[in-house]
Coordinates of C-alpha atoms and ligand atoms in Angstrom, one line a residue:
M22 CA -25.7 -12.6 0.6
A23 CA -22.7 -14.6 1.5
A24 CA -23.1 -18.0 3.1
A25 CA -20.7 -18.4 6.1
T26 CA -17.5 -20.1 4.9
Q27 CA -14.5 -20.7 6.9
R28 CA -11.9 -18.4 5.2
Q29 CA -9.2 -16.1 6.4
F30 CA -8.2 -14.4 3.2
L31 CA -9.7 -12.5 0.2
P32 CA -8.9 -14.4 -3.1
M33 CA -8.1 -12.7 -6.3
P34 CA -10.8 -12.5 -9.0
A35 CA -10.4 -15.2 -11.6
A36 CA -9.9 -12.6 -14.3
L37 CA -6.6 -11.5 -12.5
S38 CA -5.2 -15.0 -11.9
S39 CA -2.6 -14.9 -14.6
R40 CA 0.7 -13.1 -14.3
A41 CA 0.0 -11.0 -17.4
A42 CA -3.3 -9.8 -16.0
R43 CA -1.8 -8.9 -12.7
L44 CA 0.8 -6.8 -14.5
E45 CA -1.9 -5.2 -16.7
P46 CA -5.3 -5.5 -15.1
F47 CA -6.6 -2.4 -16.8
D48 CA -8.5 -3.9 -19.7
W49 CA -10.5 -6.0 -17.3
Y50 CA -11.2 -3.0 -15.2
R51 CA -12.5 -1.1 -18.3
E52 CA -14.8 -3.9 -19.2
M53 CA -16.1 -4.1 -15.6
R54 CA -16.7 -0.3 -15.4
T55 CA -18.9 -0.6 -18.5
E56 CA -20.6 -3.9 -18.0
A57 CA -20.8 -4.6 -14.3
P58 CA -19.6 -1.5 -12.3
V59 CA -21.1 -3.0 -9.1
R60 CA -21.2 -6.8 -9.3
Y61 CA -21.4 -9.7 -6.9
D62 CA -18.7 -12.4 -7.6
D63 CA -20.1 -15.7 -6.6
D64 CA -16.7 -17.4 -6.5
R65 CA -15.2 -15.1 -4.0
Q66 CA -18.5 -14.1 -2.3
V67 CA -17.6 -10.5 -2.6
W68 CA -19.0 -7.3 -4.1
D69 CA -16.7 -5.5 -6.5
V70 CA -17.0 -1.7 -7.1
F71 CA -15.1 -0.4 -10.1
R72 CA -16.2 3.3 -10.8
Y73 CA -14.6 6.4 -9.3
D74 CA -17.8 7.9 -7.8
D75 CA -19.0 4.7 -6.3
T76 CA -15.6 4.0 -4.8
K77 CA -15.5 7.4 -3.2
R78 CA -19.0 6.9 -1.9
V79 CA -18.2 3.6 -0.2
L80 CA -15.0 4.9 1.3
A81 CA -16.6 8.1 2.6
D82 CA -19.5 6.4 4.2
T83 CA -17.9 4.8 7.3
E84 CA -21.3 4.1 8.9
S85 CA -22.6 1.9 6.2
F86 CA -19.2 0.5 5.2
S87 CA -17.0 -0.6 8.0
S88 CA -13.2 -1.1 7.8
D89 CA -13.5 -3.9 10.4
V90 CA -13.6 -6.5 7.6
A91 CA -13.0 -9.4 10.0
R92 CA -16.7 -9.2 10.8
A93 CA -17.7 -10.0 7.2
D94 CA -19.8 -13.1 7.0
V95 CA -17.3 -14.8 4.7
F96 CA -14.5 -14.7 7.2
E97 CA -13.7 -16.9 10.1
F98 CA -10.4 -16.7 12.0
P99 CA -9.5 -19.8 13.9
D100 CA -7.1 -17.9 16.1
E101 CA -8.6 -14.5 16.7
D102 CA -6.3 -13.6 19.5
L103 CA -3.3 -13.9 17.3
F104 CA -4.6 -11.5 14.6
R105 CA -6.3 -9.1 16.9
P106 CA -3.6 -6.4 17.1
L107 CA -3.9 -6.1 13.3
Q108 CA -7.6 -6.4 13.2
R109 CA -8.0 -3.6 15.7
S110 CA -5.4 -1.4 14.1
I111 CA -6.2 2.1 12.9
L112 CA -6.6 0.7 9.3
R113 CA -9.4 -1.6 10.5
S114 CA -11.1 0.7 13.0
D115 CA -14.1 2.9 12.5
P116 CA -14.8 6.2 14.1
P117 CA -14.8 7.1 17.0
R118 CA -12.0 4.6 17.8
H119 CA -10.3 5.4 14.5
T120 CA -10.3 9.1 15.3
W121 CA -8.3 8.9 18.5
L122 CA -6.0 6.3 17.1
R123 CA -5.2 8.6 14.2
D124 CA -4.6 11.5 16.6
V125 CA -1.7 9.5 18.2
V126 CA 0.7 10.0 15.3
D127 CA -1.1 12.4 13.0
D128 CA 1.3 15.3 13.8
Q129 CA 4.4 13.2 13.2
F130 CA 3.2 12.5 9.6
Q131 CA 2.1 15.9 8.6
P132 CA 4.0 17.4 5.6
G133 CA 5.9 19.9 7.8
A134 CA 7.3 17.2 10.1
I135 CA 8.0 14.9 7.2
G136 CA 9.7 17.7 5.1
A137 CA 12.4 18.0 7.8
L138 CA 13.5 14.4 6.9
A139 CA 14.4 15.4 3.4
P140 CA 18.2 15.9 3.9
H141 CA 18.5 12.5 5.6
V142 CA 16.4 10.7 3.0
R143 CA 18.7 12.2 0.4
E144 CA 21.7 10.9 2.2
I145 CA 20.2 7.4 2.3
A146 CA 19.3 7.6 -1.4
D147 CA 22.8 8.6 -2.3
E148 CA 24.4 5.9 -0.2
L149 CA 22.3 3.3 -1.9
L150 CA 23.1 4.7 -5.3
D151 CA 26.8 4.9 -4.5
E152 CA 26.8 1.1 -4.1
R153 CA 25.5 0.5 -7.6
L154 CA 26.1 3.5 -9.9
A155 CA 29.6 2.6 -11.0
D156 CA 28.3 -0.8 -12.4
G157 CA 26.1 1.0 -14.9
E158 CA 23.3 -1.4 -13.9
M159 CA 21.1 -2.0 -10.9
D160 CA 17.8 -3.5 -9.8
V161 CA 15.6 -0.5 -9.1
V162 CA 13.4 -2.5 -6.7
E163 CA 16.0 -4.5 -4.8
D164 CA 18.7 -1.8 -4.7
L165 CA 16.7 1.4 -4.2
A166 CA 12.9 1.1 -4.0
Y167 CA 12.9 -1.5 -1.3
P168 CA 15.7 -0.5 1.0
L169 CA 15.0 3.2 1.1
P170 CA 11.5 3.3 2.6
V171 CA 12.3 0.5 5.0
I172 CA 15.4 2.2 6.3
V173 CA 13.4 5.4 6.8
I174 CA 10.5 3.8 8.6
A175 CA 12.8 1.6 10.7
E176 CA 14.7 4.7 11.9
L177 CA 11.5 6.6 12.6
L178 CA 10.1 3.7 14.6
G179 CA 13.4 3.1 16.4
V180 CA 14.2 -0.4 15.2
P181 CA 17.5 -1.4 13.7
A182 CA 17.5 -0.8 9.9
D183 CA 20.0 -3.8 9.7
D184 CA 17.0 -6.1 10.4
R185 CA 15.5 -5.0 7.1
D186 CA 15.8 -8.5 5.5
R187 CA 13.6 -9.8 8.2
F188 CA 11.1 -6.9 7.8
K189 CA 10.9 -7.7 4.1
Q190 CA 10.3 -11.4 4.7
W191 CA 7.6 -10.6 7.2
S192 CA 5.9 -8.0 5.0
D193 CA 6.0 -10.2 2.0
V194 CA 4.3 -13.0 3.9
L195 CA 1.6 -10.8 5.4
V196 CA 0.6 -9.2 2.0
A197 CA 1.0 -12.5 0.0
D198 CA -1.8 -13.5 -2.3
V199 CA -2.9 -16.7 -0.5
S200 CA -5.3 -17.7 -3.2
A201 CA -2.6 -17.9 -5.8
A202 CA -0.5 -20.3 -3.8
A203 CA -0.4 -24.0 -4.7
D204 CA -0.9 -24.7 -1.1
P205 CA -2.8 -21.9 0.6
Q206 CA -2.7 -23.6 4.0
T207 CA 1.1 -23.4 4.1
I208 CA 1.0 -19.6 3.5
I209 CA -1.7 -19.2 6.2
E210 CA 0.5 -21.1 8.6
R211 CA 3.5 -18.9 7.6
Q212 CA 1.3 -15.8 8.2
E213 CA 0.5 -17.0 11.6
E214 CA 4.1 -17.7 12.3
T215 CA 5.0 -14.3 11.1
I216 CA 2.6 -12.6 13.4
R217 CA 4.0 -14.6 16.3
E218 CA 7.5 -13.4 15.3
L219 CA 6.4 -9.8 14.9
R220 CA 4.7 -9.9 18.3
A221 CA 7.9 -11.3 19.9
Y222 CA 10.0 -8.7 18.1
F223 CA 7.9 -5.7 19.1
E224 CA 6.7 -6.8 22.5
D225 CA 10.2 -6.5 24.0
L226 CA 10.9 -3.2 22.3
I227 CA 7.6 -1.7 23.6
K228 CA 8.4 -2.8 27.2
Q229 CA 11.9 -1.3 26.9
R230 CA 10.5 2.0 25.6
R231 CA 7.9 2.2 28.3
A232 CA 10.7 1.8 30.8
I233 CA 13.3 4.0 29.2
P234 CA 11.7 6.4 26.7
E235 CA 13.6 7.4 23.5
D236 CA 13.0 9.9 20.8
D237 CA 11.2 7.5 18.4
L238 CA 7.8 6.5 17.2
I239 CA 7.5 3.4 19.3
T240 CA 8.1 5.5 22.5
H241 CA 5.6 8.1 21.2
I242 CA 2.9 5.5 20.4
A243 CA 3.5 3.6 23.7
T244 CA 3.4 6.6 25.9
T245 CA 0.7 8.9 24.4
D246 CA -2.9 9.1 25.8
P247 CA -4.9 10.6 22.9
D248 CA -8.0 12.2 24.4
G249 CA -7.5 10.2 27.6
H250 CA -7.6 6.9 25.8
R251 CA -4.7 4.8 26.9
L252 CA -3.4 2.5 24.2
T253 CA -3.2 -1.1 25.3
D254 CA -0.1 -3.2 24.5
E255 CA -2.1 -4.8 21.6
D256 CA -3.0 -1.3 20.2
V257 CA 0.7 -0.3 20.3
L258 CA 1.7 -3.6 18.7
G259 CA -0.8 -3.3 15.9
Y260 CA 0.4 0.3 15.2
C261 CA 4.0 -0.8 15.0
I262 CA 3.3 -3.7 12.7
L263 CA 1.1 -1.7 10.5
L264 CA 3.6 1.1 10.1
L265 CA 6.4 -1.3 9.4
V266 CA 4.5 -3.2 6.7
A267 CA 2.8 -0.1 5.2
G268 CA 6.2 1.7 5.1
N269 CA 7.6 -1.3 3.4
V270 CA 5.4 -2.6 0.6
T271 CA 3.7 0.5 -0.8
T272 CA 6.4 3.1 -1.5
T273 CA 8.6 0.4 -3.0
N274 CA 5.9 -0.2 -5.6
L275 CA 5.5 3.5 -6.3
I276 CA 9.2 3.9 -7.1
G277 CA 9.3 0.7 -9.2
N278 CA 6.1 1.6 -11.0
A279 CA 7.5 5.1 -11.7
I280 CA 10.4 3.6 -13.6
R281 CA 8.0 1.3 -15.5
C282 CA 5.9 4.4 -16.5
F283 CA 9.0 6.5 -17.5
D284 CA 10.3 3.6 -19.6
E285 CA 7.1 4.0 -21.7
R286 CA 8.1 7.6 -22.3
P287 CA 11.9 7.8 -22.3
E288 CA 11.8 11.2 -24.1
L289 CA 10.6 12.6 -20.8
Y290 CA 13.8 11.7 -18.8
D291 CA 15.6 15.0 -19.4
E292 CA 12.7 17.2 -18.3
L293 CA 12.0 15.0 -15.3
A294 CA 15.7 15.3 -14.3
A295 CA 15.8 19.1 -14.8
D296 CA 12.6 20.2 -13.0
R297 CA 11.5 18.9 -9.6
D298 CA 8.0 20.2 -10.1
V299 CA 7.7 18.2 -13.3
L300 CA 8.9 15.1 -11.4
A301 CA 6.4 15.7 -8.6
A302 CA 3.5 15.9 -11.1
A303 CA 4.8 12.8 -12.9
I304 CA 4.8 10.9 -9.6
E305 CA 1.1 11.9 -9.0
E306 CA 0.4 10.5 -12.5
V307 CA 2.2 7.3 -11.6
L308 CA 0.0 7.0 -8.5
R309 CA -3.0 7.3 -10.7
Y310 CA -1.9 5.3 -13.7
R311 CA -0.2 2.4 -11.8
S312 CA -1.7 2.7 -8.3
P313 CA 0.5 0.8 -5.8
V314 CA -2.6 -0.2 -3.8
Q315 CA -5.2 -1.5 -6.3
A316 CA -8.0 -2.5 -3.9
L317 CA -9.4 -1.8 -0.5
S318 CA -12.0 -3.8 1.4
R319 CA -15.0 -2.9 3.5
V320 CA -17.9 -4.7 5.1
A321 CA -21.5 -3.5 4.8
T322 CA -23.1 -2.8 8.2
T323 CA -26.6 -2.3 6.8
D324 CA -28.4 -3.1 3.5
V325 CA -27.2 -0.5 1.0
E326 CA -28.4 0.3 -2.5
L327 CA -25.6 1.0 -4.9
R328 CA -26.2 1.4 -8.7
G329 CA -29.4 -0.6 -8.5
E330 CA -27.8 -3.5 -6.6
T331 CA -28.6 -4.3 -2.9
I332 CA -25.5 -4.9 -0.9
E333 CA -26.6 -6.7 2.3
S334 CA -25.4 -6.2 5.8
G335 CA -22.4 -8.4 6.5
D336 CA -21.3 -8.6 2.8
L337 CA -17.7 -7.9 1.9
V338 CA -17.1 -5.1 -0.6
V339 CA -13.9 -4.5 -2.6
T340 CA -13.4 -1.1 -4.1
W341 CA -10.9 -1.1 -7.0
L342 CA -8.8 2.1 -6.7
G343 CA -6.8 0.9 -9.7
S344 CA -10.0 1.0 -11.7
A345 CA -11.4 4.2 -10.2
N346 CA -8.2 5.9 -11.1
R347 CA -8.7 4.9 -14.8
D348 CA -12.4 5.9 -14.9
E349 CA -13.1 7.8 -18.1
S350 CA -15.9 9.8 -16.5
Q351 CA -13.2 11.4 -14.2
F352 CA -10.1 11.4 -16.3
D353 CA -9.6 12.3 -20.0
D354 CA -7.7 9.6 -21.9
P355 CA -7.4 7.6 -18.7
D356 CA -5.3 4.9 -20.2
E357 CA -2.6 7.3 -21.3
F358 CA 0.3 8.2 -18.9
Q359 CA 0.3 12.0 -19.0
P360 CA 2.8 13.4 -16.5
E361 CA 1.5 16.9 -17.0
R362 CA -2.1 15.9 -16.2
R363 CA -3.9 18.7 -14.2
P364 CA -6.1 18.4 -12.2
N365 CA -5.2 14.9 -11.2
Q366 CA -7.6 13.9 -8.4
H367 CA -6.6 10.3 -8.1
I368 CA -7.5 8.4 -5.1
A369 CA -4.4 6.2 -4.9
F370 CA -4.0 7.1 -1.2
G371 CA -7.7 6.3 -0.5
H372 CA -10.5 8.7 0.4
G373 CA -12.2 9.9 3.6
V374 CA -11.0 9.4 7.2
H375 CA -8.6 6.6 6.3
F376 CA -6.7 8.7 3.7
C377 CA -3.2 7.4 3.9
L378 CA -1.3 8.6 6.9
G379 CA 2.0 8.1 5.2
A380 CA 1.2 10.0 2.0
P381 CA 3.6 12.9 2.7
L382 CA 6.3 10.5 3.5
A383 CA 5.7 8.3 0.4
R384 CA 5.7 11.4 -1.8
L385 CA 9.0 12.7 -0.2
E386 CA 10.7 9.3 -0.6
A387 CA 9.6 8.9 -4.2
R388 CA 10.6 12.5 -5.2
I389 CA 14.0 12.2 -3.5
S390 CA 15.0 8.7 -4.6
L391 CA 13.8 9.2 -8.2
G392 CA 15.3 12.7 -8.3
R393 CA 18.7 11.5 -7.2
L394 CA 18.6 8.6 -9.6
L395 CA 17.8 10.9 -12.5
D396 CA 20.5 13.4 -11.3
R397 CA 23.1 10.7 -11.3
A398 CA 22.2 8.3 -14.1
E399 CA 21.5 9.0 -17.8
G400 CA 20.0 6.9 -20.5
I401 CA 18.0 4.7 -18.1
Q402 CA 16.5 1.7 -19.8
C403 CA 14.7 -1.3 -18.3
V404 CA 16.4 -4.4 -19.5
A405 CA 14.3 -7.5 -18.7
E406 CA 11.2 -8.4 -20.6
E407 CA 9.9 -10.8 -18.0
R408 CA 8.8 -8.9 -14.9
P409 CA 7.5 -10.9 -12.0
P410 CA 4.4 -9.2 -10.4
V411 CA 4.4 -8.8 -6.7
S412 CA 2.5 -11.6 -5.0
S413 CA -0.5 -9.8 -3.4
S414 CA -4.2 -9.6 -4.0
F415 CA -4.2 -5.8 -3.6
L416 CA -0.8 -4.4 -4.5
H417 CA 0.5 -3.5 -8.0
G418 CA 4.2 -3.7 -8.8
V419 CA 7.0 -5.9 -9.8
E420 CA 9.5 -7.9 -7.6
Q421 CA 12.5 -7.0 -9.7
L422 CA 13.2 -4.3 -12.2
P423 CA 16.8 -4.3 -13.7
I424 CA 17.9 -1.2 -15.4
R425 CA 21.0 -0.1 -17.4
F426 CA 22.3 3.5 -17.6
E427 CA 25.4 5.7 -17.8
S428 CA 26.6 7.1 -14.5
V429 CA 27.1 10.9 -14.6
Ligands
HEM23 C1 -3.8 4.0 4.7 C2 -2.0 3.8 0.2 C3 2.5 4.7 1.9 C4 0.8 4.3 6.4 C5 -3.7 3.9 3.3 C6 -4.8 3.8 2.4 C7 -4.3 3.7 1.2 C8 -2.8 3.8 1.3 C9 -5.0 3.5 -0.1 C10 -6.3 3.8 2.8 C11 -6.7 2.4 3.4 C12 -8.1 2.3 3.6 O1 -8.9 3.2 3.4 O2 -8.6 1.2 4.0 C13 -0.6 4.0 0.3 C14 0.3 4.2 -0.9 C15 1.5 4.4 -0.4 C16 1.4 4.4 1.1 C17 -0.2 4.1 -2.3 C18 2.8 4.7 -1.1 C19 2.9 5.1 -2.3 C20 2.4 4.6 3.3 C21 3.5 4.8 4.2 C22 3.0 4.7 5.5 C23 1.6 4.5 5.4 C24 4.9 5.2 3.8 C25 3.7 4.8 6.8 C26 4.9 4.8 7.0 C27 -0.6 4.2 6.3 C28 -1.5 4.0 7.5 C29 -2.8 4.0 7.0 C30 -2.7 4.1 5.5 C31 -1.1 4.0 8.9 C32 -4.1 3.9 7.8 C33 -4.7 5.2 8.0 C34 -6.0 5.2 8.6 O3 -6.7 4.2 8.7 O4 -6.5 6.3 9.1 N1 -2.5 4.0 2.6 N2 0.1 4.2 1.4 N3 1.3 4.4 4.0 N4 -1.4 4.2 5.2 FE1 -0.6 4.3 3.3

């Protein structure tokens, strides 16, 4: 359906262009689920899918809906070589390539392997909290939710955690909502520049690890031959960049969003602090209620009928996880934050073969960091009324979240 247009990014829907709508997109989702659950947006030349069942169907059917979105008719990349490591990464690959790419690190990210990191993650959380607790105030995002996941993924990969300010800059630029910028071209140029810098940063490390292996993920990715498929330098590079960015931007928003949710129900704090199972269930509800990743994209590989609409081969499709997770046909009282909700079959980590590789790590990091904050601080209150939303067309969270508390 889409006419070929030269475009490298996916714009936000007009309905979500304001700050207020990005902080609370849920009324719009509800309207869309009722009035236009599968709709073509002429402005963006994209199909939007809002309901839970439809979203799962699209994500499960990798034959009809490819993750290799660069091949959608609406996109055209002037410098394909530059972006290729990311476009050919596991996130953007379909089976069978996806299957063997996933095998490379699947074992490393299983709950058992990740569980072994708990004592060290706790140490990192405590060190970060030590720096701020005596003040009785901190910024949950800047002081805890951002540094913790980035230190952990940097250590796992084998890159210096001290470079984390650069990682943040790079990640922020790569996920930025280009369509919201006054000058999109400048952001596109910064994205290109960022990829060049990331390439330079990792290319050297990959060479070093191939020459002198170490006990880290870069070495593992660079030296494993899954099923006899040798990873090219570009494959390794794409993996490293993806893990760094995915480990950077998503868990941060989960932790920040958790505090936003708990702030709506402060009477819960004592119970959350006293019982780790209650906290774990509450984090699942945060994932549903304020899903850190709100949208995923796919491209149709064939004409597909969905809810009476015909999606044509080559069309871009956006599935709204943030809306699916509020679908009234799946969840009772979906617009209420209910930490005790069971069952809670949210799809905040996606669905099907691309189900988030980092889910066990994200859960561990959220449970430990929030658990330690609640152990060590009482009477937590968010203090700022104005909360800047993260600048991204698919992430949900805030850039800053100052809180006040009493240190215990
Ligand atoms: C995939 C969400 C944390 C690494 C995904 C997908 C979602 C998601 C929705 C599916 C993408 C798709 O189907 O197109 C989240 C959320 C997180 C989180 C909400 C935190 C709360 C992490 C972390 C890592 C990670 C910490 C790694 C350190 C990945 C990778 C994939 C992925 C590598 C691609 C998997 C594949 O294609 O098979 N994530 N993620 N994620 N995530 Fe996460």
